[in-house]
Amino acid sequence: MDYLEEIQKRRTFAIISHPDAGKTTLTEKLLLFGGAIHVAGAVKSNKIKRDTASDFMEIERQRGISVATSVMGFDYRGLRINLLDTPGHKDFAEDTYRTLTAVDSVILVVDCVKGVETQTERLMEVCRMRKTPVIIFINKMDREGKNPFDLINELEDKLNITARPLSWPVSMGSSFRGVYNLYDRSLYLFNPGGNTLPDDDGLAIDDLNDPLLDKLLSDHASQLRDDAALIEGVCAPFEKSQYLDGNVAPVFFGSAINNFGVRELLDTFIAIAPGPGARPAESRVVTPHEKNFSGFVFKIHANLDPRHRDRIAFLRICSGKFERNKLYHHVRLGKTLRFRSPASFMAQEKVLIEDAYPGDVIGLYDTGNFKIGDSLTEGERIMFQGIPNFSPEIFKEVVNTDPAKAKQLAKGIQQLTDEGVAQLFTQNQGNRKIIGTVGELQFEVIQYRLLHEYGASCRFNPLDFFKACWITSEDGQNIKAFCRYKTERLAADKDGNLVFFAESRWRLQREMEDNPEIKFHFTSEFRTVEENCNSAAPPVRPHASYPLP
Ligand code: G4P
């Protein structure tokens, strides 16, 4: 198979949902169809029920330290499908956002009883921002849920996207009879399924006036005819290009737990979902067809086995062919690295690979070279965009409670923040360490991991800050003037960039108005490749300012 064919056969996507909508169940059923697993129950839910660190860590451990399920590759109808896992818990939303940079499309699961929930709205915002194509699966149709037309309206209102039903349910809950596929004009009858694969194909019914429909659906047939006429009357015909541009989301209905609507979803997915797309880098757009290899790290996973301190960096390949044992250029460090045992993840197994192609996600064993957002190339200085740190909203000072373990604590904090668990800010020449996160749970996770993986103990002193933002200016004198009398509210991030802590939204607004010459940035993605490669010196240069989020 040649290089082009290899690229064309790849489909890399993520399933996203509000917790409990059915992401884990759907993932599992897709893997069953793909032959990647043979029994249901093999994919552990990443649901955190008690909201505590030990619960989270236990789940991580049960899932084989998440590594096995971080990427789930399988072959289906001649295509290589890479399904990337996203954490369900809202405190780990940043991890999900970063994973979304590594996919080419998304399946969004919505619970028909609950409709669009907050987490769904936030995740969808990220997809819209990046114009990621989205297919929506409305799940749990075996339950009495919201009226399907109301659901479609809710999707459009809350997610700000045109929702185009490609299948339509025949009733729901206890009287759920199945779905009619408006695209291939077939009827799929509901047959509560469980864990095995249903092999029944849809029944082709081209004309909804066919009397067979009355025979099969009795009273529900006329409702389906009315609904279908209304949809065809109101909705524009489905155009694949509109979906690929991220403007229209095709909608399917089903019940993941009953294996219903899942194969239909998967078959449509492979028919319309995009293959590996171009990726914006700081200086140019990188296309998958380029000969030279490039890729970026979007996730780092520490091995939780305390005896082994190695980590796995997950790299999305953007262009060219990756080869085992070849020398590659680590752009930020300016180092040349060779990877002896790169892994891919097929059918939940880690497999040593010889090569990999755009769209693939590979695991690289790392001894501390990688940070999230790092890129690997054949020499070109490329920094990919869209993998930022967001300005955190919860801040705590780290207080060492075991002075004999100060070194371990420093190392642990360094490594955990490299993984993207949280952000580290330092004051007072590095002597005062402040951790910033977007969720409370991360602090518990950090404390737990510092103790279990590094033998270090600490406590956290809450700090009353509203937000941290990166500050820059065209003129270094402006920064100097701004910084005067603000030592308590200034810190350096891990790369030495200057960060300002605002106590309140009002205060931040005031500072922005009073200091128009200073730019306040709400994501870390404002550095140039040079600044990233030489991050000891804080950048002082013009930038577009960001609106207050
Ligand atoms: P998540 O990953 O999005 O958090 O959701 P998950 O798949 O874990 O599903 C959440 C709950 O919804 C699970 O029940 C699951 O069995 C149920 N579920 C998933 N799909 C369907 C469906 O099509 N119909 C119905 N009725 N339920 C569905 P649970 O009680 O929380 O867990 P479990 O004890 O069943 O594992």
Coordinates of C-alpha atoms and ligand atoms in Angstrom, one line a residue:
M1 CA 0.0 0.0 0.0
D2 CA 1.5 3.4 -0.9
Y3 CA 1.8 6.4 1.3
L4 CA -1.3 8.2 -0.1
E5 CA -3.5 5.1 0.4
E6 CA -2.2 4.8 4.0
I7 CA -3.3 8.3 4.7
Q8 CA -6.7 7.9 3.0
K9 CA -7.6 4.9 5.0
R10 CA -7.2 6.6 8.4
R11 CA -10.1 8.0 10.5
T12 CA -9.2 9.6 13.8
F13 CA -11.9 10.7 16.1
A14 CA -13.1 11.1 19.7
I15 CA -16.4 10.5 21.4
I16 CA -17.5 13.3 23.7
S17 CA -20.4 13.7 26.0
H18 CA -21.6 15.0 29.3
P19 CA -20.9 12.3 31.9
D20 CA -23.5 9.5 31.9
A21 CA -24.9 10.2 28.4
G22 CA -23.4 6.8 27.2
K23 CA -19.9 7.6 25.9
T24 CA -18.3 4.5 27.5
T25 CA -21.2 2.2 26.3
L26 CA -21.0 3.6 22.8
T27 CA -17.2 3.2 22.7
E28 CA -17.6 -0.4 23.7
K29 CA -20.2 -1.2 21.1
L30 CA -18.1 0.5 18.4
L31 CA -15.1 -1.7 19.4
L32 CA -17.3 -4.7 19.3
F33 CA -18.3 -3.9 15.7
G34 CA -14.7 -3.3 14.9
G35 CA -13.7 -6.7 16.3
A36 CA -11.4 -4.9 18.7
I37 CA -13.1 -6.5 21.7
H38 CA -15.3 -9.5 21.9
V39 CA -17.4 -9.0 25.0
A40 CA -19.0 -6.0 26.4
G41 CA -17.6 -4.7 29.7
A42 CA -14.0 -4.6 28.4
V43 CA -13.9 -0.8 28.3
K44 CA -13.9 0.6 31.8
S45 CA -15.9 3.7 32.5
N46 CA -13.8 6.6 33.4
K47 CA -16.6 8.0 35.5
I48 CA -15.6 9.4 38.8
K49 CA -18.5 8.7 41.1
R50 CA -17.2 10.0 44.4
D51 CA -15.2 12.9 43.2
T52 CA -12.1 12.1 45.1
A53 CA -8.5 11.5 44.0
S54 CA -8.3 7.9 45.2
D55 CA -11.4 7.2 43.2
F56 CA -9.8 8.7 40.1
M57 CA -6.6 6.9 40.7
E58 CA -8.4 3.6 41.2
I59 CA -10.1 4.1 37.9
E60 CA -6.9 5.0 36.2
R61 CA -5.3 1.8 37.6
Q62 CA -8.2 -0.4 36.6
R63 CA -8.1 0.9 33.1
G64 CA -4.5 -0.1 32.8
I65 CA -3.3 3.3 33.7
S66 CA -5.5 4.7 31.0
V67 CA -2.8 4.0 28.4
A68 CA -4.6 1.1 26.9
T69 CA -7.7 3.0 26.4
S70 CA -6.2 6.4 25.5
V71 CA -6.2 5.3 21.9
M72 CA -8.3 2.4 20.6
G73 CA -7.4 1.4 17.1
F74 CA -9.3 -1.0 15.0
D75 CA -9.9 -1.9 11.4
Y76 CA -13.4 -1.7 9.9
R77 CA -14.3 -2.2 6.3
G78 CA -10.9 -1.5 5.0
L79 CA -10.3 1.6 7.2
R80 CA -8.0 2.1 10.1
I81 CA -10.1 3.8 12.9
N82 CA -8.3 5.5 15.7
L83 CA -10.7 6.3 18.6
L84 CA -9.3 8.6 21.2
D85 CA -10.6 8.5 24.7
T86 CA -11.5 11.7 26.5
P87 CA -11.9 12.0 30.3
G88 CA -15.5 12.4 31.4
H89 CA -15.0 14.5 34.5
K90 CA -15.3 18.3 34.1
D91 CA -12.2 19.0 36.1
F92 CA -10.2 17.3 33.4
A93 CA -11.8 19.2 30.6
E94 CA -8.4 20.7 29.6
D95 CA -7.2 17.2 28.8
T96 CA -10.3 16.7 26.6
Y97 CA -9.7 20.0 24.8
R98 CA -6.1 18.9 24.0
T99 CA -7.3 15.5 22.8
L100 CA -9.6 17.3 20.4
T101 CA -6.6 18.9 18.7
A102 CA -5.5 15.4 17.8
V103 CA -8.7 14.2 16.1
D104 CA -10.2 15.0 12.7
S105 CA -13.8 14.5 13.7
V106 CA -16.0 13.9 16.7
I107 CA -19.1 11.9 17.7
L108 CA -21.1 13.7 20.3
V109 CA -23.4 11.6 22.5
V110 CA -26.6 13.2 23.9
D111 CA -28.9 11.6 26.4
C112 CA -32.5 11.9 25.0
V113 CA -33.9 12.3 28.5
K114 CA -31.5 15.1 29.6
G115 CA -30.9 16.8 26.3
V116 CA -28.0 19.1 25.9
E117 CA -26.0 19.5 29.2
T118 CA -23.4 22.0 30.2
Q119 CA -20.4 19.9 29.5
T120 CA -21.7 19.2 26.0
E121 CA -22.0 22.9 25.3
R122 CA -18.4 23.6 26.4
L123 CA -17.0 20.8 24.4
M124 CA -19.0 21.7 21.4
E125 CA -17.6 25.3 21.6
V126 CA -14.2 23.9 21.1
C127 CA -15.3 21.9 18.1
R128 CA -16.9 24.9 16.6
M129 CA -13.9 27.0 17.2
R130 CA -11.8 24.5 15.2
K131 CA -14.5 23.7 12.7
T132 CA -14.3 20.0 13.7
P133 CA -17.0 17.9 11.9
V134 CA -19.4 16.5 14.4
I135 CA -21.9 13.6 14.2
I136 CA -24.5 13.6 17.0
F137 CA -25.9 10.4 18.4
I138 CA -29.0 10.8 20.6
N139 CA -28.8 7.9 23.0
K140 CA -31.2 6.0 25.3
M141 CA -34.1 6.0 23.0
D142 CA -35.4 3.0 25.0
R143 CA -36.3 5.5 27.7
E144 CA -39.1 8.1 27.7
G145 CA -37.1 11.1 26.6
K146 CA -37.8 14.5 25.2
N147 CA -39.8 14.9 22.0
P148 CA -37.3 14.4 19.1
F149 CA -38.2 17.7 17.4
D150 CA -37.6 19.5 20.7
L151 CA -34.3 17.8 20.9
I152 CA -33.3 18.9 17.5
N153 CA -34.3 22.5 18.4
E154 CA -32.3 22.3 21.6
L155 CA -29.2 21.0 19.7
E156 CA -29.4 23.9 17.3
D157 CA -30.1 26.6 20.0
K158 CA -27.6 25.4 22.6
L159 CA -24.8 24.1 20.3
N160 CA -25.1 26.8 17.7
I161 CA -25.0 24.3 14.8
T162 CA -27.5 23.2 12.2
A163 CA -28.7 19.7 13.2
R164 CA -29.8 17.5 10.3
P165 CA -31.5 14.3 11.3
L166 CA -30.4 11.4 9.1
S167 CA -32.4 8.9 11.0
W168 CA -35.7 9.4 12.8
P169 CA -37.1 7.4 15.8
V170 CA -40.4 5.6 15.7
S171 CA -41.7 6.4 19.1
M172 CA -39.5 6.0 22.2
G173 CA -39.3 4.5 25.7
S174 CA -41.4 1.3 26.2
S175 CA -43.1 1.8 22.8
F176 CA -39.8 2.4 20.9
R177 CA -40.0 0.6 17.6
G178 CA -36.9 1.5 15.8
V179 CA -35.5 4.2 13.5
Y180 CA -36.1 5.1 9.8
N181 CA -32.9 6.1 8.1
L182 CA -33.8 9.1 6.0
Y183 CA -30.5 8.9 4.1
D184 CA -30.5 5.3 2.8
R185 CA -34.3 5.0 3.2
S186 CA -34.3 1.9 5.3
L187 CA -36.2 0.9 8.4
Y188 CA -34.3 -0.6 11.4
L189 CA -36.6 -2.3 13.8
F190 CA -35.7 -2.2 17.5
N191 CA -34.8 -5.5 18.9
P192 CA -33.3 -5.0 22.4
G193 CA -29.9 -6.5 21.9
G194 CA -27.4 -6.6 24.8
N195 CA -23.9 -7.6 24.2
T196 CA -23.8 -9.5 21.0
L197 CA -23.7 -8.0 17.5
P198 CA -27.0 -7.8 15.7
D199 CA -26.5 -8.8 12.1
D200 CA -29.9 -7.6 10.8
D201 CA -29.7 -5.1 8.0
G202 CA -32.2 -2.3 7.6
L203 CA -35.3 -3.0 5.6
A204 CA -35.3 -0.9 2.4
I205 CA -38.5 1.1 2.3
D206 CA -38.1 3.7 -0.4
D207 CA -41.6 5.0 -0.3
L208 CA -43.0 5.7 3.1
N209 CA -46.5 5.1 1.7
D210 CA -45.6 1.5 1.3
P211 CA -48.4 -0.5 3.1
L212 CA -45.6 -2.7 4.5
L213 CA -44.8 0.1 6.9
D214 CA -48.4 -0.1 8.4
K215 CA -47.9 -3.8 8.8
L216 CA -44.6 -3.4 10.6
L217 CA -45.3 -0.3 12.7
S218 CA -49.1 -0.4 13.0
D219 CA -50.3 2.9 14.6
H220 CA -46.8 4.5 14.5
A221 CA -46.6 4.4 10.7
S222 CA -48.7 7.5 10.1
Q223 CA -46.7 9.4 12.8
L224 CA -43.4 8.5 11.0
R225 CA -44.9 9.6 7.6
D226 CA -45.8 13.0 9.1
D227 CA -42.5 13.4 10.9
A228 CA -40.5 12.5 7.8
A229 CA -42.5 14.9 5.7
L230 CA -41.9 17.7 8.2
I231 CA -38.2 17.0 8.3
E232 CA -37.8 16.9 4.6
G233 CA -39.9 20.1 4.3
V234 CA -38.0 22.0 7.0
C235 CA -34.4 20.8 6.7
A236 CA -32.2 21.4 3.7
P237 CA -30.9 18.2 2.0
F238 CA -27.8 16.8 3.8
E239 CA -24.6 18.0 2.1
K240 CA -21.5 16.2 3.1
S241 CA -19.4 19.3 2.5
Q242 CA -21.4 21.3 5.1
Y243 CA -20.7 18.6 7.6
L244 CA -17.0 18.6 6.7
D245 CA -16.9 22.4 7.1
G246 CA -18.3 22.0 10.7
N247 CA -21.6 23.8 9.8
V248 CA -24.1 20.9 9.8
A249 CA -24.1 18.0 12.3
P250 CA -25.9 14.9 11.1
V251 CA -28.1 13.4 13.9
F252 CA -28.8 9.7 14.6
F253 CA -31.0 8.1 17.2
G254 CA -30.4 4.9 19.0
S255 CA -29.7 3.0 22.2
A256 CA -26.1 2.2 22.7
I257 CA -26.8 -0.3 25.5
N258 CA -29.0 -2.3 23.2
N259 CA -26.6 -2.1 20.3
F260 CA -29.2 -0.3 18.4
G261 CA -28.3 2.3 15.8
V262 CA -24.6 1.8 16.5
R263 CA -23.7 0.0 13.3
E264 CA -25.7 2.5 11.3
L265 CA -23.7 5.2 13.0
L266 CA -20.4 3.5 12.3
D267 CA -21.3 2.9 8.7
T268 CA -22.3 6.5 8.2
F269 CA -19.2 7.6 10.0
I270 CA -16.9 5.7 7.7
A271 CA -18.8 7.0 4.7
I272 CA -18.6 10.7 5.6
A273 CA -16.0 11.3 8.3
P274 CA -12.9 13.1 7.1
G275 CA -9.4 11.5 6.9
P276 CA -6.4 13.2 8.3
G277 CA -6.6 16.9 7.9
A278 CA -4.1 19.8 7.7
R279 CA -2.8 21.2 11.0
P280 CA -2.1 24.9 11.6
A281 CA 1.4 25.6 12.8
E282 CA 2.7 28.9 13.9
S283 CA 4.5 29.7 10.6
R284 CA 2.4 27.7 8.1
V285 CA -0.2 25.0 7.6
V286 CA 1.1 21.5 7.6
T287 CA -0.7 19.0 5.3
P288 CA -0.7 15.3 5.7
H289 CA 0.6 14.7 2.2
E290 CA 3.9 16.4 2.8
K291 CA 6.8 14.0 2.6
N292 CA 8.6 15.1 5.7
F293 CA 7.5 13.7 9.0
S294 CA 6.0 16.0 11.7
G295 CA 3.8 15.5 14.7
F296 CA 2.9 17.0 18.1
V297 CA 2.5 15.7 21.7
F298 CA -1.0 16.3 23.0
K299 CA -0.9 14.0 26.1
I300 CA 1.6 12.6 28.4
H301 CA 0.9 9.7 30.7
A302 CA 3.1 8.8 33.6
N303 CA 3.4 5.1 34.4
L304 CA 1.8 4.8 37.7
D305 CA 3.8 1.9 38.6
P306 CA 6.2 3.5 41.2
R307 CA 9.0 1.2 40.2
H308 CA 9.1 2.6 36.7
R309 CA 9.4 6.3 36.3
D310 CA 9.0 6.2 32.5
R311 CA 6.2 8.0 30.8
I312 CA 4.4 7.7 27.5
A313 CA 4.0 10.8 25.3
F314 CA 1.1 10.5 22.8
L315 CA 2.0 12.0 19.5
R316 CA -0.4 12.7 16.7
I317 CA 1.3 12.4 13.3
C318 CA 0.5 15.4 11.0
S319 CA 2.7 14.7 8.0
G320 CA 5.1 12.2 6.5
K321 CA 5.9 8.7 7.6
F322 CA 7.2 8.0 11.1
E323 CA 9.8 5.3 11.3
R324 CA 11.2 3.4 14.2
N325 CA 14.8 4.1 15.0
K326 CA 15.1 7.1 12.7
L327 CA 16.5 10.3 14.1
Y328 CA 14.0 13.1 14.7
H329 CA 14.3 16.7 15.7
H330 CA 12.7 17.8 19.0
V331 CA 12.0 21.4 18.1
R332 CA 11.7 23.0 21.6
L333 CA 14.9 21.4 22.9
G334 CA 16.8 21.5 19.6
K335 CA 17.7 17.9 20.3
T336 CA 17.9 14.9 18.1
L337 CA 16.0 11.8 19.4
R338 CA 15.7 8.2 18.3
F339 CA 12.7 6.0 19.3
R340 CA 13.5 2.4 19.7
S341 CA 10.1 1.2 20.9
P342 CA 7.3 3.4 19.6
A343 CA 3.9 1.8 20.2
S344 CA 0.6 1.9 18.5
F345 CA -2.7 0.8 20.2
M346 CA -4.6 -1.8 18.3
A347 CA -7.5 -3.6 19.9
Q348 CA -6.4 -2.2 23.2
E349 CA -3.0 -3.8 23.0
K350 CA 0.2 -1.9 22.9
V351 CA 2.0 -3.0 19.8
L352 CA 5.6 -2.1 18.8
I353 CA 5.5 -0.4 15.4
E354 CA 8.0 0.0 12.6
D355 CA 6.2 2.9 11.0
A356 CA 3.1 5.1 11.3
Y357 CA 1.2 7.6 9.1
P358 CA -0.7 10.9 9.3
G359 CA -3.8 10.4 11.5
D360 CA -2.1 7.8 13.7
V361 CA -1.4 8.4 17.3
I362 CA 1.7 6.7 18.6
G363 CA 3.0 6.3 22.1
L364 CA 6.7 7.3 22.6
Y365 CA 8.5 6.2 25.8
D366 CA 9.9 9.3 27.4
T367 CA 12.3 10.0 30.1
G368 CA 11.4 13.6 30.6
N369 CA 12.1 15.2 27.2
F370 CA 8.5 16.0 26.3
K371 CA 6.0 18.6 27.4
I372 CA 2.5 18.9 26.0
G373 CA 2.5 20.8 22.7
D374 CA 6.1 19.8 21.8
S375 CA 6.7 19.0 18.2
L376 CA 8.9 16.4 16.5
T377 CA 10.0 16.9 12.9
E378 CA 12.8 16.0 10.4
G379 CA 14.5 19.4 11.1
E380 CA 12.0 22.1 10.4
R381 CA 11.2 24.4 13.4
I382 CA 7.4 23.9 13.5
M383 CA 5.2 24.6 16.5
F384 CA 1.7 23.3 16.1
Q385 CA -1.2 25.5 17.3
G386 CA -4.3 24.7 19.3
I387 CA -2.6 22.9 22.2
P388 CA -2.6 25.8 24.7
N389 CA -2.7 25.9 28.4
F390 CA -5.8 27.8 29.5
S391 CA -5.6 30.4 32.1
P392 CA -6.4 28.6 35.3
E393 CA -9.0 29.7 37.8
I394 CA -8.1 28.0 41.1
F395 CA -4.7 28.7 42.7
K396 CA -3.0 27.2 45.7
E397 CA 0.4 27.6 47.1
V398 CA 2.4 24.5 47.6
V399 CA 3.7 24.0 51.2
N400 CA 6.2 21.3 51.7
T401 CA 5.3 19.2 54.8
D402 CA 8.3 17.0 54.7
P403 CA 11.5 19.0 54.5
A404 CA 13.6 15.9 54.0
K405 CA 11.8 15.3 50.7
A406 CA 12.1 18.8 49.1
K407 CA 14.0 17.4 46.1
Q408 CA 11.3 14.8 45.4
L409 CA 8.6 17.3 45.8
A410 CA 10.2 19.7 43.3
K411 CA 10.8 16.8 40.8
G412 CA 7.2 15.5 41.3
I413 CA 5.7 18.9 40.7
Q414 CA 7.8 19.5 37.7
Q415 CA 6.9 16.2 36.1
L416 CA 3.2 16.3 36.9
T417 CA 2.9 19.8 35.5
D418 CA 4.7 18.6 32.3
E419 CA 1.9 16.1 32.0
G420 CA -0.5 18.9 31.9
V421 CA -2.3 17.9 35.1
A422 CA -2.0 21.5 36.3
Q423 CA 0.1 24.6 35.7
L424 CA 3.1 25.7 37.8
F425 CA 3.9 29.3 38.5
T426 CA 6.8 30.4 40.6
Q427 CA 7.6 33.6 42.6
N428 CA 10.5 34.7 44.5
Q429 CA 13.2 33.2 42.2
G430 CA 11.4 29.9 42.2
N431 CA 11.1 29.6 46.0
R432 CA 7.4 30.0 46.1
K433 CA 5.4 27.6 44.0
I434 CA 1.8 28.1 43.0
I435 CA -0.3 25.5 41.2
G436 CA -3.1 26.7 39.0
T437 CA -5.9 24.4 37.7
V438 CA -9.3 24.5 36.2
G439 CA -10.8 22.1 38.7
E440 CA -10.5 21.2 42.4
L441 CA -10.1 17.5 41.8
Q442 CA -6.6 18.1 40.3
F443 CA -5.2 19.2 43.6
E444 CA -6.3 16.0 45.3
V445 CA -4.8 14.0 42.4
I446 CA -1.5 15.9 42.6
Q447 CA -1.3 15.4 46.3
Y448 CA -2.0 11.7 46.0
R449 CA 0.4 11.2 43.2
L450 CA 3.2 13.2 44.9
L451 CA 2.9 11.0 47.8
H452 CA 2.5 7.7 46.0
E453 CA 4.9 8.2 43.1
Y454 CA 7.5 10.5 44.6
G455 CA 7.2 10.0 48.3
A456 CA 6.7 13.7 48.9
S457 CA 4.1 15.3 51.1
C458 CA 2.6 18.7 50.8
R459 CA -0.4 20.8 51.6
F460 CA -2.0 23.5 49.6
N461 CA -2.8 27.1 50.8
P462 CA -5.7 28.5 48.8
L463 CA -5.0 31.8 47.2
D464 CA -7.7 34.3 46.4
F465 CA -7.1 35.0 42.7
F466 CA -9.7 35.0 40.0
K467 CA -7.5 34.4 37.0
A468 CA -3.9 34.2 35.7
C469 CA -3.0 35.7 32.4
W470 CA 0.1 36.0 30.4
I471 CA 1.2 39.6 29.8
T472 CA 3.3 41.0 27.1
S473 CA 4.1 44.4 25.6
E474 CA 5.8 45.9 22.6
D475 CA 8.1 47.9 24.9
G476 CA 9.9 46.3 27.8
Q477 CA 9.6 49.7 29.7
N478 CA 5.8 49.3 29.8
I479 CA 6.1 45.9 31.4
K480 CA 8.6 47.3 34.0
A481 CA 6.2 50.1 34.9
F482 CA 3.3 47.7 35.1
C483 CA 5.1 45.3 37.3
R484 CA 6.1 48.0 39.8
Y485 CA 4.4 47.4 43.2
K486 CA 2.7 44.2 42.0
T487 CA 5.3 41.6 43.0
E488 CA 2.7 39.6 44.9
R489 CA 0.6 39.3 41.8
L490 CA 3.3 38.4 39.4
A491 CA 4.9 35.1 38.7
A492 CA 6.7 33.1 36.0
D493 CA 5.2 30.2 34.3
K494 CA 7.2 27.0 33.6
D495 CA 8.8 28.6 30.5
G496 CA 9.7 31.8 32.3
N497 CA 6.8 33.8 30.8
L498 CA 5.5 36.6 32.9
V499 CA 2.0 35.9 34.4
F500 CA -0.3 38.3 36.2
F501 CA -2.8 37.1 38.9
A502 CA -5.9 39.2 39.0
E503 CA -8.0 39.1 42.3
S504 CA -11.3 39.7 40.6
R505 CA -12.9 40.1 37.2
W506 CA -13.4 43.8 38.0
R507 CA -9.8 44.2 38.9
L508 CA -8.7 42.5 35.7
Q509 CA -11.0 44.7 33.6
R510 CA -9.6 47.8 35.3
E511 CA -6.0 46.8 34.7
M512 CA -6.7 46.1 31.1
E513 CA -8.4 49.5 30.7
D514 CA -5.7 51.4 32.6
N515 CA -2.8 49.7 30.7
P516 CA -3.7 49.6 27.0
E517 CA -0.1 49.1 26.1
I518 CA 0.0 45.7 27.9
K519 CA -1.5 42.7 26.3
F520 CA -3.3 40.2 28.5
H521 CA -3.5 36.7 27.1
F522 CA -5.9 34.0 28.3
T523 CA -4.2 31.1 26.7
S524 CA -0.5 30.3 26.6
E525 CA -0.6 30.2 22.8
F526 CA 1.0 33.5 22.0
R527 CA 4.6 32.5 21.8
T528 CA 6.5 32.2 18.6
V529 CA 8.6 29.2 17.8
E530 CA 11.7 31.1 18.7
E531 CA 10.3 32.0 22.1
N532 CA 9.3 28.4 22.7
C533 CA 12.8 27.2 21.7
N534 CA 14.5 29.8 23.9
S535 CA 12.0 30.1 26.7
A536 CA 14.4 31.3 29.4
A537 CA 13.8 34.9 28.2
P538 CA 10.3 36.3 28.7
P539 CA 8.9 37.4 25.4
V540 CA 8.3 41.1 24.9
R541 CA 6.5 41.7 21.6
P542 CA 3.2 42.9 20.1
H543 CA 0.2 40.6 20.3
A544 CA -3.4 40.6 19.7
S545 CA -5.2 40.8 23.0
Y546 CA -7.9 38.3 23.8
P547 CA -11.4 39.3 25.0
L548 CA -12.1 38.6 28.7
P549 CA -13.6 35.1 28.8
Ligands
G4P1 P1 -20.5 7.9 30.1 O1 -19.3 7.1 29.7 O2 -21.0 8.9 29.1 O3 -20.4 8.5 31.5 O4 -21.8 6.9 30.2 P2 -21.9 5.3 30.3 O5 -21.6 4.7 29.0 O6 -21.1 4.9 31.5 O7 -23.4 5.2 30.6 C1 -24.1 5.8 31.7 C2 -25.3 5.0 32.1 O8 -26.2 4.9 31.1 C3 -24.9 3.5 32.4 O9 -25.7 3.1 33.4 C4 -25.3 2.8 31.1 O10 -25.6 1.5 31.3 C5 -26.5 3.6 30.7 N1 -26.8 3.6 29.2 C6 -25.9 3.7 28.2 N2 -26.6 3.6 27.0 C7 -27.9 3.4 27.3 C8 -29.1 3.2 26.6 O11 -29.1 3.2 25.3 N3 -30.2 3.0 27.2 C9 -30.3 3.0 28.6 N4 -31.5 2.8 29.2 N5 -29.2 3.2 29.4 C10 -28.0 3.4 28.8 P3 -25.2 2.9 34.9 O12 -26.4 2.4 35.7 O13 -24.7 4.2 35.3 O14 -24.0 2.0 34.8 P4 -24.1 0.4 34.6 O15 -24.4 -0.1 36.0 O16 -25.1 0.1 33.6 O17 -22.7 0.1 34.1

